[in-house]
Each structure stands twice: as structure tokens, then as C-alpha cells.
CSV table of C-alpha atoms and ligand atoms in Angstrom, one decimal:
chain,number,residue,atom,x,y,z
O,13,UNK,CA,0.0,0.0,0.0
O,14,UNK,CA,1.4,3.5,-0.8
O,15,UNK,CA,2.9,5.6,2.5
O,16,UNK,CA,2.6,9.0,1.0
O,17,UNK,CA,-0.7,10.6,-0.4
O,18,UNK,CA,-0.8,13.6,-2.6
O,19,UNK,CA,-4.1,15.9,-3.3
O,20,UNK,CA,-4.9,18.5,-5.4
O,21,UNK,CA,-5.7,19.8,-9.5
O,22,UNK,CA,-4.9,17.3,-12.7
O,23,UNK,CA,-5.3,20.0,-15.7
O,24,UNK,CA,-4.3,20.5,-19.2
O,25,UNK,CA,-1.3,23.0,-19.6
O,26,UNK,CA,-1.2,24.7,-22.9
O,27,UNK,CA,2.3,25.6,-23.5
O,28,UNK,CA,3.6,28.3,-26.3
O,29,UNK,CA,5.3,26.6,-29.3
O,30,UNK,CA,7.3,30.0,-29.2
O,31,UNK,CA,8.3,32.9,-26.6
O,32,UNK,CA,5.9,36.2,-26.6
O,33,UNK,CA,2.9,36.8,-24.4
O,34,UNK,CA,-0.8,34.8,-24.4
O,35,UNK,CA,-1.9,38.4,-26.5
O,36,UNK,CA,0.5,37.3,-29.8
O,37,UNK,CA,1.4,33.2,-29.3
O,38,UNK,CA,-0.7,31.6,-31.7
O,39,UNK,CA,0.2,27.5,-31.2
O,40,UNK,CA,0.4,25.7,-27.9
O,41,UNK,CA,1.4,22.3,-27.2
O,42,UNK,CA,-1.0,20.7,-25.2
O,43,UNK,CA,0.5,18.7,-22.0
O,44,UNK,CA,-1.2,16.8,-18.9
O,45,UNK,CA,-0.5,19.5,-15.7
O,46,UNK,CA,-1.3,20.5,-12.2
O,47,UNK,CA,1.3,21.0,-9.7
O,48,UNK,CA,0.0,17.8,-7.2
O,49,UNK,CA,-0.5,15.6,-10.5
O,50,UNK,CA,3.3,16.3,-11.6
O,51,UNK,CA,4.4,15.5,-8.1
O,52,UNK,CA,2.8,12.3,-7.8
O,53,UNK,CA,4.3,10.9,-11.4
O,54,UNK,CA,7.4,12.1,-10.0
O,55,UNK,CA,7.0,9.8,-7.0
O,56,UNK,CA,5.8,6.6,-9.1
O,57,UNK,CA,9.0,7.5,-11.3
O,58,UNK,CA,10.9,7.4,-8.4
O,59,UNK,CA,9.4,3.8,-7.5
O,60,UNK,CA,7.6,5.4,-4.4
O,61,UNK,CA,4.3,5.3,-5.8
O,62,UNK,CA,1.4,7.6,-3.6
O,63,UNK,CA,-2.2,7.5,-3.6
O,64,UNK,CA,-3.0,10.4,-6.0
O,65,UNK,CA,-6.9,12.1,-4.9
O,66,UNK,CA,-7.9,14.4,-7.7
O,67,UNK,CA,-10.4,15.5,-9.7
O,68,UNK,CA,-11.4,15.5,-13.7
O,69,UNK,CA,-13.7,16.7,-15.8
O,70,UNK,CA,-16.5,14.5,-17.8
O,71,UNK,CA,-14.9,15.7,-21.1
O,72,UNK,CA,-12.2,14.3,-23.4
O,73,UNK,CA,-9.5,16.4,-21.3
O,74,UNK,CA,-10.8,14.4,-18.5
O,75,UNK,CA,-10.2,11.2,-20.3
O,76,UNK,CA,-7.0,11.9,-21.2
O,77,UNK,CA,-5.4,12.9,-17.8
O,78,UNK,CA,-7.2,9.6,-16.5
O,79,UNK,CA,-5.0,7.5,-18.6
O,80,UNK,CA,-2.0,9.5,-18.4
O,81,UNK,CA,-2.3,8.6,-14.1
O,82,UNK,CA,-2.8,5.5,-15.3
O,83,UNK,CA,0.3,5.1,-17.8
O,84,UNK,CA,2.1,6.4,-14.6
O,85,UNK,CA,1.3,3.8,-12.3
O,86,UNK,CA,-1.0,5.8,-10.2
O,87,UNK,CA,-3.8,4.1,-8.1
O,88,UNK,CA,-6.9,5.1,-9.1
O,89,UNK,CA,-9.4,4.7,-6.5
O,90,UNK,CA,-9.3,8.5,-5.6
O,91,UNK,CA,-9.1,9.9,-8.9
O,92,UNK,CA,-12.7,11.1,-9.5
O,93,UNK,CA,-14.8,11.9,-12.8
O,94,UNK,CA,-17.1,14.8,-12.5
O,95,UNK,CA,-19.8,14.8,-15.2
O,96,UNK,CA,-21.2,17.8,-14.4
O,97,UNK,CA,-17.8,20.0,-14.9
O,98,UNK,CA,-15.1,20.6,-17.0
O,99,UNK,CA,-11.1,20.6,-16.7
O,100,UNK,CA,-9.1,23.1,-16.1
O,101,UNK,CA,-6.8,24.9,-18.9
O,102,UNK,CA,-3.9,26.9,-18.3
O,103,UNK,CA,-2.5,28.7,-21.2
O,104,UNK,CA,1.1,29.9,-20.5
O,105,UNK,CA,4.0,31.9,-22.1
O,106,UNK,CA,7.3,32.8,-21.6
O,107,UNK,CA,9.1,36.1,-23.3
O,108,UNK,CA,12.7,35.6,-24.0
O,109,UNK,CA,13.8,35.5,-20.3
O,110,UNK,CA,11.5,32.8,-19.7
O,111,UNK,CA,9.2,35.4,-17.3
O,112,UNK,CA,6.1,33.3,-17.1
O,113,UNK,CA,2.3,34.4,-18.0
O,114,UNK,CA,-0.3,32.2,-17.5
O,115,UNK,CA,-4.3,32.1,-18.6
O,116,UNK,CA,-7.0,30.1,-16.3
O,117,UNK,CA,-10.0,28.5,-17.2
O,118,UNK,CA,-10.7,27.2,-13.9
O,119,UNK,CA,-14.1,28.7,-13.3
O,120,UNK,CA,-16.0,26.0,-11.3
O,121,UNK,CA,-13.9,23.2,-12.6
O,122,UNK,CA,-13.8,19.8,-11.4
O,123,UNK,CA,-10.5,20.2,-9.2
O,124,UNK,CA,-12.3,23.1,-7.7
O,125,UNK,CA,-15.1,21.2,-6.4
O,126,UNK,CA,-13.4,18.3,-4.6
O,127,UNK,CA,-15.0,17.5,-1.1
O,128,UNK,CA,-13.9,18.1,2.3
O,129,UNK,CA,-14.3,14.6,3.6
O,130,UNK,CA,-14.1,12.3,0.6
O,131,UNK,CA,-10.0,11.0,2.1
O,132,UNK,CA,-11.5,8.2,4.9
O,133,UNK,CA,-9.8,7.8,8.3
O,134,UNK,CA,-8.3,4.4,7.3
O,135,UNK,CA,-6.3,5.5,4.6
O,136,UNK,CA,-5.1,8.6,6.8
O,137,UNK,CA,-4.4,5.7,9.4
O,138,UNK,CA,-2.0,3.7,6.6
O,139,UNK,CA,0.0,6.7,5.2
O,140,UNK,CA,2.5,8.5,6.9
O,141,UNK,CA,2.7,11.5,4.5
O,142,UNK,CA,0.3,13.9,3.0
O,143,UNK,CA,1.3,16.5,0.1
O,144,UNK,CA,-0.7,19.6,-0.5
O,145,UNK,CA,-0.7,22.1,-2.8
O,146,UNK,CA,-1.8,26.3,-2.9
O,147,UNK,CA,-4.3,25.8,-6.5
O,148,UNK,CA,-7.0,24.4,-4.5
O,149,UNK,CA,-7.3,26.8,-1.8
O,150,UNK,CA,-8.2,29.3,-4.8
O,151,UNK,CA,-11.7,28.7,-4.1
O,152,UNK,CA,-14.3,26.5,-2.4
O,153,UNK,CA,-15.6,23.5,-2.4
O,154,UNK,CA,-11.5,22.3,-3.0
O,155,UNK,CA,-10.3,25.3,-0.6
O,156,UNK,CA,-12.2,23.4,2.4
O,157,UNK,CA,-11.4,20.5,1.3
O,158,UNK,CA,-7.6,21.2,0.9
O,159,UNK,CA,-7.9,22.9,4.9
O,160,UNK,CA,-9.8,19.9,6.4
O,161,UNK,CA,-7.3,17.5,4.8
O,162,UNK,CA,-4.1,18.8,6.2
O,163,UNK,CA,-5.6,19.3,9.8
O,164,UNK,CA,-6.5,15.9,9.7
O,165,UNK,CA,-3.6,14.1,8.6
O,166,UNK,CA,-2.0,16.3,11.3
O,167,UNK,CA,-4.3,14.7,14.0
O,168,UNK,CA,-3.3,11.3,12.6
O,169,UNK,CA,0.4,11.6,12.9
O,170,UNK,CA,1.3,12.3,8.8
O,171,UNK,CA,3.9,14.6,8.2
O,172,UNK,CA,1.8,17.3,5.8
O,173,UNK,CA,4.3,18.9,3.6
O,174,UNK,CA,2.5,22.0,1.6
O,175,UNK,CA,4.0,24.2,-2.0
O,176,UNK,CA,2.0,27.2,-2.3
O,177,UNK,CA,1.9,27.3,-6.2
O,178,UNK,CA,1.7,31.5,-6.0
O,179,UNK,CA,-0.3,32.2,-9.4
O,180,UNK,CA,-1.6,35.7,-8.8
O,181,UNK,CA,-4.2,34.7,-11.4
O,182,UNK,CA,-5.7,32.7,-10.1
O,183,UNK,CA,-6.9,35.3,-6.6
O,184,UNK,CA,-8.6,38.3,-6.5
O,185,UNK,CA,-5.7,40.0,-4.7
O,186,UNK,CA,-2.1,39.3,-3.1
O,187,UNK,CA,-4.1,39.7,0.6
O,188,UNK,CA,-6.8,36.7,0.1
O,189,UNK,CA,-3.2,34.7,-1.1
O,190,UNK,CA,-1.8,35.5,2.0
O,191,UNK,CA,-4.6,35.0,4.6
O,192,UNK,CA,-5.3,31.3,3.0
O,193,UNK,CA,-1.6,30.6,3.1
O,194,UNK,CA,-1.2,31.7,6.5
O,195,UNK,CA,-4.3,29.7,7.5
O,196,UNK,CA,-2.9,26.4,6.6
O,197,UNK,CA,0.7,26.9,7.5
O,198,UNK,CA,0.3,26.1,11.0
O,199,UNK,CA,-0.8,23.1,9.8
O,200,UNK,CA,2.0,22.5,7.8
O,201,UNK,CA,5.4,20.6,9.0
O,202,UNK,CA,7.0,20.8,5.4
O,203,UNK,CA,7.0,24.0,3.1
O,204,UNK,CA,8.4,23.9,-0.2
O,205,UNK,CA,8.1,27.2,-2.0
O,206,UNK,CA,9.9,29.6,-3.8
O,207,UNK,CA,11.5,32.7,-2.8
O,208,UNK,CA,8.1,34.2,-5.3
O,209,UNK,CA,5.7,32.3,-3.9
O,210,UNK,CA,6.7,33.5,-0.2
O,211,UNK,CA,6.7,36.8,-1.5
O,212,UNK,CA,3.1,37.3,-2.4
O,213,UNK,CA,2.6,35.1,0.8
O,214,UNK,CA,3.8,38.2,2.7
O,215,UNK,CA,7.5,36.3,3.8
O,216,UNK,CA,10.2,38.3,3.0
O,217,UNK,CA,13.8,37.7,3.9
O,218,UNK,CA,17.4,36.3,2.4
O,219,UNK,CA,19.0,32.4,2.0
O,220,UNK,CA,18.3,30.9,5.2
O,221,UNK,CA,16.9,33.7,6.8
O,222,UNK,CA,14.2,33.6,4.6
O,223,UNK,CA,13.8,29.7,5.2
O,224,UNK,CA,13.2,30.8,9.0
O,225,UNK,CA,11.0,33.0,8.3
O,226,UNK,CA,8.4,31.1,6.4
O,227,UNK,CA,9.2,28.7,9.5
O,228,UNK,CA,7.7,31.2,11.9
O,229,UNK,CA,4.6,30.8,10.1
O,230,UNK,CA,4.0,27.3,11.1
O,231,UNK,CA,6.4,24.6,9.2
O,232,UNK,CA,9.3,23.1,10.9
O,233,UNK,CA,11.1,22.6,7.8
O,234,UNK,CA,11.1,24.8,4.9
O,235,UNK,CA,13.2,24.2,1.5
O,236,UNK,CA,13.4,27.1,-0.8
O,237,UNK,CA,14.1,26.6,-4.5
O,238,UNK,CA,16.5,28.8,-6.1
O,239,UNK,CA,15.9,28.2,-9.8
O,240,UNK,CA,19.2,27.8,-11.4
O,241,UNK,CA,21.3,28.5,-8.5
O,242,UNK,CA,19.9,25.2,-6.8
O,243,UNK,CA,17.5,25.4,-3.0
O,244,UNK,CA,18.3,25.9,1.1
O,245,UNK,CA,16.6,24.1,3.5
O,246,UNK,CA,16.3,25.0,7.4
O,247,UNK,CA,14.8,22.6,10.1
O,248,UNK,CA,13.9,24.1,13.2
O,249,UNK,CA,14.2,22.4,16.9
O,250,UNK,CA,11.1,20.9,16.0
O,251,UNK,CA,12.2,19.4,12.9
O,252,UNK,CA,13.1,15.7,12.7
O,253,UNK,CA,15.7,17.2,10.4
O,254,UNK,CA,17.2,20.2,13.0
O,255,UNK,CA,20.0,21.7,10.9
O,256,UNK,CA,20.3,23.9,7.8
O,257,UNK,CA,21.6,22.8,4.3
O,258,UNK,CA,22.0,24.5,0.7
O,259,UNK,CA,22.9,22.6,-2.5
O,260,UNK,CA,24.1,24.2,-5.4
O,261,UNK,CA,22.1,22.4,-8.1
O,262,UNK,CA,23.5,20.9,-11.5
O,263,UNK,CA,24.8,22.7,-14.4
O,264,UNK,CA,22.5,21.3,-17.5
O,265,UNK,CA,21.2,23.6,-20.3
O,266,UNK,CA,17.5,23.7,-19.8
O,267,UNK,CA,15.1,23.2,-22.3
O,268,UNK,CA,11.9,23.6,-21.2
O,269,UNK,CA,11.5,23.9,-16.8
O,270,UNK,CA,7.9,23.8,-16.7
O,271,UNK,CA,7.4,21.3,-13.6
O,272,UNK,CA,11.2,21.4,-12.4
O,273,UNK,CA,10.0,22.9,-8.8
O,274,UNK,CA,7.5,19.7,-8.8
O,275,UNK,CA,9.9,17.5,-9.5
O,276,UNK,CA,12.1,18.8,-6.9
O,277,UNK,CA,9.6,17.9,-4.2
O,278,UNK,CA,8.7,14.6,-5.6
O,279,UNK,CA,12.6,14.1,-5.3
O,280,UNK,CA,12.8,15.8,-1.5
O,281,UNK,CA,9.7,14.0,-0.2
O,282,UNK,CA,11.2,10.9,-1.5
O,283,UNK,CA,14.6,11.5,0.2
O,284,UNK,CA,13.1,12.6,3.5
O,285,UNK,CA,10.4,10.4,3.9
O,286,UNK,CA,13.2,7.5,2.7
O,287,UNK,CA,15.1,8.4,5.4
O,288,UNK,CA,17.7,10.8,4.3
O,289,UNK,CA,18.7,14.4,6.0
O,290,UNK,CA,18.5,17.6,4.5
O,291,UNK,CA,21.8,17.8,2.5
O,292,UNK,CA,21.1,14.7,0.0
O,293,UNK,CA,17.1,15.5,0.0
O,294,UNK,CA,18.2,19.0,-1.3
O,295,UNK,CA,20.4,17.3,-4.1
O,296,UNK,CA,18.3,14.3,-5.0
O,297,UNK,CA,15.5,17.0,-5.5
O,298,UNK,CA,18.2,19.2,-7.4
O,299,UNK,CA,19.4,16.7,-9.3
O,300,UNK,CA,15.2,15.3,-10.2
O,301,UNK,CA,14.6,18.8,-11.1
O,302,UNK,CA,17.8,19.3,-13.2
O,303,UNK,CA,17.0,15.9,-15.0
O,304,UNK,CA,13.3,17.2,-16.2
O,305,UNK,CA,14.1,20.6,-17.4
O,306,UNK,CA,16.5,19.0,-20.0
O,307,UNK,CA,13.6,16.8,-22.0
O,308,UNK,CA,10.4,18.6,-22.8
O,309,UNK,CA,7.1,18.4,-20.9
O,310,UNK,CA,6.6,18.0,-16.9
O,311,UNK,CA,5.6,14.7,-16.6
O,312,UNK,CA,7.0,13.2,-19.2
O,313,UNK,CA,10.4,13.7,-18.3
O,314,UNK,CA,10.0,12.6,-14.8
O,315,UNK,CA,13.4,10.3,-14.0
O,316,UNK,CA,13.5,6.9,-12.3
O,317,UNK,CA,15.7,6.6,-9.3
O,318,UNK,CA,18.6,5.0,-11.6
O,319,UNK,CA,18.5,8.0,-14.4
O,320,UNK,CA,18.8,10.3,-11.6
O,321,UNK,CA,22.1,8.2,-10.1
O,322,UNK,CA,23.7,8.3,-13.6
O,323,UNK,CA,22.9,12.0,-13.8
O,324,UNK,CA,24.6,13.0,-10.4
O,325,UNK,CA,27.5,10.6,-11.1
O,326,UNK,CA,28.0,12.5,-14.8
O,327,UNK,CA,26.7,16.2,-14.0
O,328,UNK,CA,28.9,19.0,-12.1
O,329,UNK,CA,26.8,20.8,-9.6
O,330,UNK,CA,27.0,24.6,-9.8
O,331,UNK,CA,29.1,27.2,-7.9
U,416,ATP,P1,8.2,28.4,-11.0
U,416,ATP,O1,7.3,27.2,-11.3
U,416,ATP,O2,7.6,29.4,-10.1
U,416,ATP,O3,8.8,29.0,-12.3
U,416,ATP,P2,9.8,26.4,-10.0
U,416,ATP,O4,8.8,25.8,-9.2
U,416,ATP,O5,10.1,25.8,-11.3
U,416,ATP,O6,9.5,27.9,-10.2
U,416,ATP,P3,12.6,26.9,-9.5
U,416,ATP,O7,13.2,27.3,-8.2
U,416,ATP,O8,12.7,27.8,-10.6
U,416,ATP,O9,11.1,26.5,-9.1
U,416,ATP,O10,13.2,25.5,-9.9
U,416,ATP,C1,13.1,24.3,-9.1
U,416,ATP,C2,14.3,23.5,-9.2
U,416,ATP,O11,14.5,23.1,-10.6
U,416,ATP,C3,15.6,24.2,-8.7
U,416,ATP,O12,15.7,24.1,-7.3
U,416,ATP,C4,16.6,23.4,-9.5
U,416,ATP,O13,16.9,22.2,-8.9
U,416,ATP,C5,15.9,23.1,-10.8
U,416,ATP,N1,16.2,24.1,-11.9
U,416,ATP,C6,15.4,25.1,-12.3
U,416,ATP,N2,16.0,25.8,-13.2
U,416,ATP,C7,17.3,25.3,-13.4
U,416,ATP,C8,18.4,25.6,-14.3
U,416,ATP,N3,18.4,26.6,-15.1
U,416,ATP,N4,19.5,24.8,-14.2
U,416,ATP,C9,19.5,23.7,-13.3
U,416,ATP,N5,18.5,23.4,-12.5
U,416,ATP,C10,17.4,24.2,-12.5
């Protein structure tokens, strides 16, 4: 039976054949998405399959993302069809610095209606870890679902590790971001975020400072990803991991990053609920996250556990 469980949107990202912004692109490339969706194929890559509870649409987008969980290996008792709703679409672009835009069509969607109390006690019972992700707390029925699920898994021992997924889109404003993010931190033992997505989350700070800080808010672990110059982690006296850490990353030549930060916490939770301290869960993620951005797509190019050993034993890290 799977120890970890991971919840939150499956959707369809439409991703520019070309840099410019959604106002000029005019081709997409149409790829199976959602930030708790890529993290779970990352964990079945890595051989540590999860339970995966999500949502789809009753429409051919729906159909699709069902059989691309199940080409991954993922279970599929929790993955639920909705015939009365549609999946979401994201449209992105990039201009030539790779600054992202993104378009949602995510009004009333299936991943936003999934149901405070549809995870029962018994599997909370079996697992020991819970992911959770910032996209469903955008609105409700999934916000109080996404709330009720991390306080409970909390009352039944799980670690509850949380990535806020800032997409300003996707709120009214920066403050309804902040307050929803600051509600479920204190239920939160593992953040993973960027230094963006603490940002509009109202955390402000440097390195590891800025690690403590989001820490002050509630998690006793934080790891912040730094892009190209790698991530920092900081566990508190609270943490089972009590020390601070920073990795470099690798040197590769990206070619398309969409995903990289999900694959870097499908590669830290596998390290950390393996076992492993902060150091090598900071490079296994680094080098899972390195590994994706040189193929195309997010799930696609989700390594196995062997790929990734090759790729640390052939890649120099960075500065
Ligand atoms: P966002 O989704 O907001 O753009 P992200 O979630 O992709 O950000 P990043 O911090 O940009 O998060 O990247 C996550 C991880 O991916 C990094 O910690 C690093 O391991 C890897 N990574 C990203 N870009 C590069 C790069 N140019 N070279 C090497 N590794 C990279």
C-alpha cells in the first residue's frame, strides 16, 4: 500500500510553441498538468508510488489525464470523474527570459469542487505522509477540502508537507493569497516554496533567513528553490531534520523547466520520507529537477531513481 498521499488539480497546460505573451502566441502544445499531479508521477517514477486524490472533468481532457495517471502507475481509486464540470486549462507563455504568464480556465472546474471529507480515516491511518498544494485553496468547495485534509492528517500523525503554487491569477488579490496561506501553515510541517511564492505570501527575507521566516509561520522545515542556483533548507528544533543545508544544483542547459519545482519535491519528499537528512534530499531533488528541465514536458520527463544516479555521477553541480 502506498505511505505517501498527494491531493490537489490534474489539468491541461497549454504551452507556447514560441516565446511572446498569451496576447500574440498563436500554437500551444498541449500537456497533462497540475502541480499535485506532476508531483505524484514524479513519486511513481521514483518507485515510491502515492495514492494520488484528484479531480477530472466528464470531457475528453478528463479522459486523457485519466489515462495519463494510469500510464504512470498511479492508483486510481481517488481519482474522480465529475460529469457535471469541465477541466481546467492553463494557457502559458514565456518572453525571451523565460518570465512566465499564465491564462486560467478554472471557473468551477472539477479540481475546484473536490470535497472536504471524501479521504477516509483508514487511509489517513496507513499513510505517513500527505502532500498539499496552494491551487485548490483558490476557491471552495477544494479550498475546504484542501484545509480539512491537512488538519486531519495532522491529528493522525502524517507529516503534511505543503508548495503554495503563487499564481496571482488565479486570486482576487495578493491579501486573500496571504490569509489562505497563513491559515494552513500552521498546519504544515514541510513547506516547499519559492523565494516568489513567499513573497506574495507576505515572507520576505534572504537564503536561510528567509527559510526561518516562512518557518515562523507554522512549518518546521522549509526548503526554498533557487531556480538555477539550486534550493536551502532550514529545520527548526522541531524538525526531525534540526540543521540547515543548501545545495548548489547541476549545471545542465535547460530546455523547457515547466514542472522542475514539482519535480524537486517529488525528489525531497522521497529522500526525506526515505530516510535521508536535508543535505542529500536537497540534491536528489536538485538533481530530479535538473533531469526534467532537460527533456520537454513535466511529466514526461520525470526520471526513475537509476536516471537520476547516472545524472549525479555524470553532471557537475553549480558554484
Ligand atoms: P516556477 O514554477 O515558479 O517557475 P519552479 O517551481 O520551477 O518555479 P525553481 O526554483 O525555478 O522553481 O526551480 C526548481 C528546481 O529546478 C531548482 O531548485 C533546480 O533544482 C531546478 N532548476 C530550475 N532551473 C534550473 C536551471 N536553469 N538549471 C539547473 N537546475 C534548474
Amino acid at each position: 500500500d502506498p505511505n505517501i498521499l498527494v491531493a490537489g488539480e490534474t489539468l491541461i497546460d497549454f504551452l507556447p510553441d514560441r516565446p511572446g505573451s498569451l496576447r500574440e502566441v498563436e500554437t500551444f502544445t498541449r500537456r497533462p498538468g497540475g502541480a499535485p499531479a506532476n508531483v505524484a508521477v514524479g513519486l511513481a517514477a521514483l518507485g515510491e508510488v502515492p495514492w494520488f486524490w484528484t479531480r477530472v472533468g466528464g470531457d475528453p481532457f478528463g479522459e486523457d489525464l485519466i489515462e495519463t495517471l494510469e500510464s504512470h502507475d498511479l492508483p486510481q481509486r481517488l481519482v474522480e470523474r465529475d460529469p457535471d464540470a469541465k477541466t481546467t486549462l492553463a494557457f502559458v507563455s514565456h518572453d525571451e527570459e523565460a518570465d512566465r504568464e499564465f491564462s486560467f480556465y478554472r471557473d468551477r472546474t472539477a479540481d475546484t469542487r473536490m470535497e472536504p471529507g471524501t479521504i477516509d480515516d483508514a487511509l489517513l491511518e496507513r499513510v505517513s505522509w500527505v502532500h498539499l498544494g496552494g491551487v485548490t485553496l483558490a476557491s471552495d468547495p477544494s479550498r475546504a477540502a484542501t484545509l480539512e485534509l491537512a488538519e486531519r492528517a495532522g491529528e493522525f500523525g502524517c507529516t503534511v508537507s505543503f508548495d503554495p503554487n503563487a499564481r496571482p491569477e488565479l486570486w482576487d488579490d495578493r491579501e486573500e493569497f496571504e490569509a489562505l496561506v497563513g491559515e494552513i501553515l500552521p498546519q504544515v510541517d514541510v513547506l516547499k516554496a519559492t523565494p516568489e511564492d513567499l513573497a506574495e505570501a507576505g515572507i520576505e527575507g534572504e537564503g536561510t533567513d528567509l527559510a526561518r521566516a516562512a518557518c515562523d509561520r507554522g512549518p518546521h522545515t522549509t526548503l526554498v528553490t533557487l531556480g538555477g542556483e539550486g534550493a536551502l533548507a532550514v529545520g527548526t528544533d522541531e524538525s526531525p531534520w534540526n540543521d540547515e543545508a543548501s545545495h548548489p544544483g547541476y549545471r545542465v542547459d535547460p530546455v523547457d523547466t515547466t514542472g522542475a519545482g514539482d519535480a524537486f519535491t517529488a525528489g525531497a519528499i522521497a529522500a526525506l520520507a526515505g530516510g535521508e537528512g536535508l543535505a542529500e534530499a536537497l540534491a536528489f531533488g536538485n538533481a530530479v529537477a535538473a533531469t526534467t528541465t532537460t527533456a520537454e514536458g513535466a511529466m514526461t520527463a520525470l526520471p526513475d531513481g537509476e536516471r537520476v544516479e547516472r545524472f549525479r555521477a555524470e553532471t557537475p553541480t553549480g558554484e
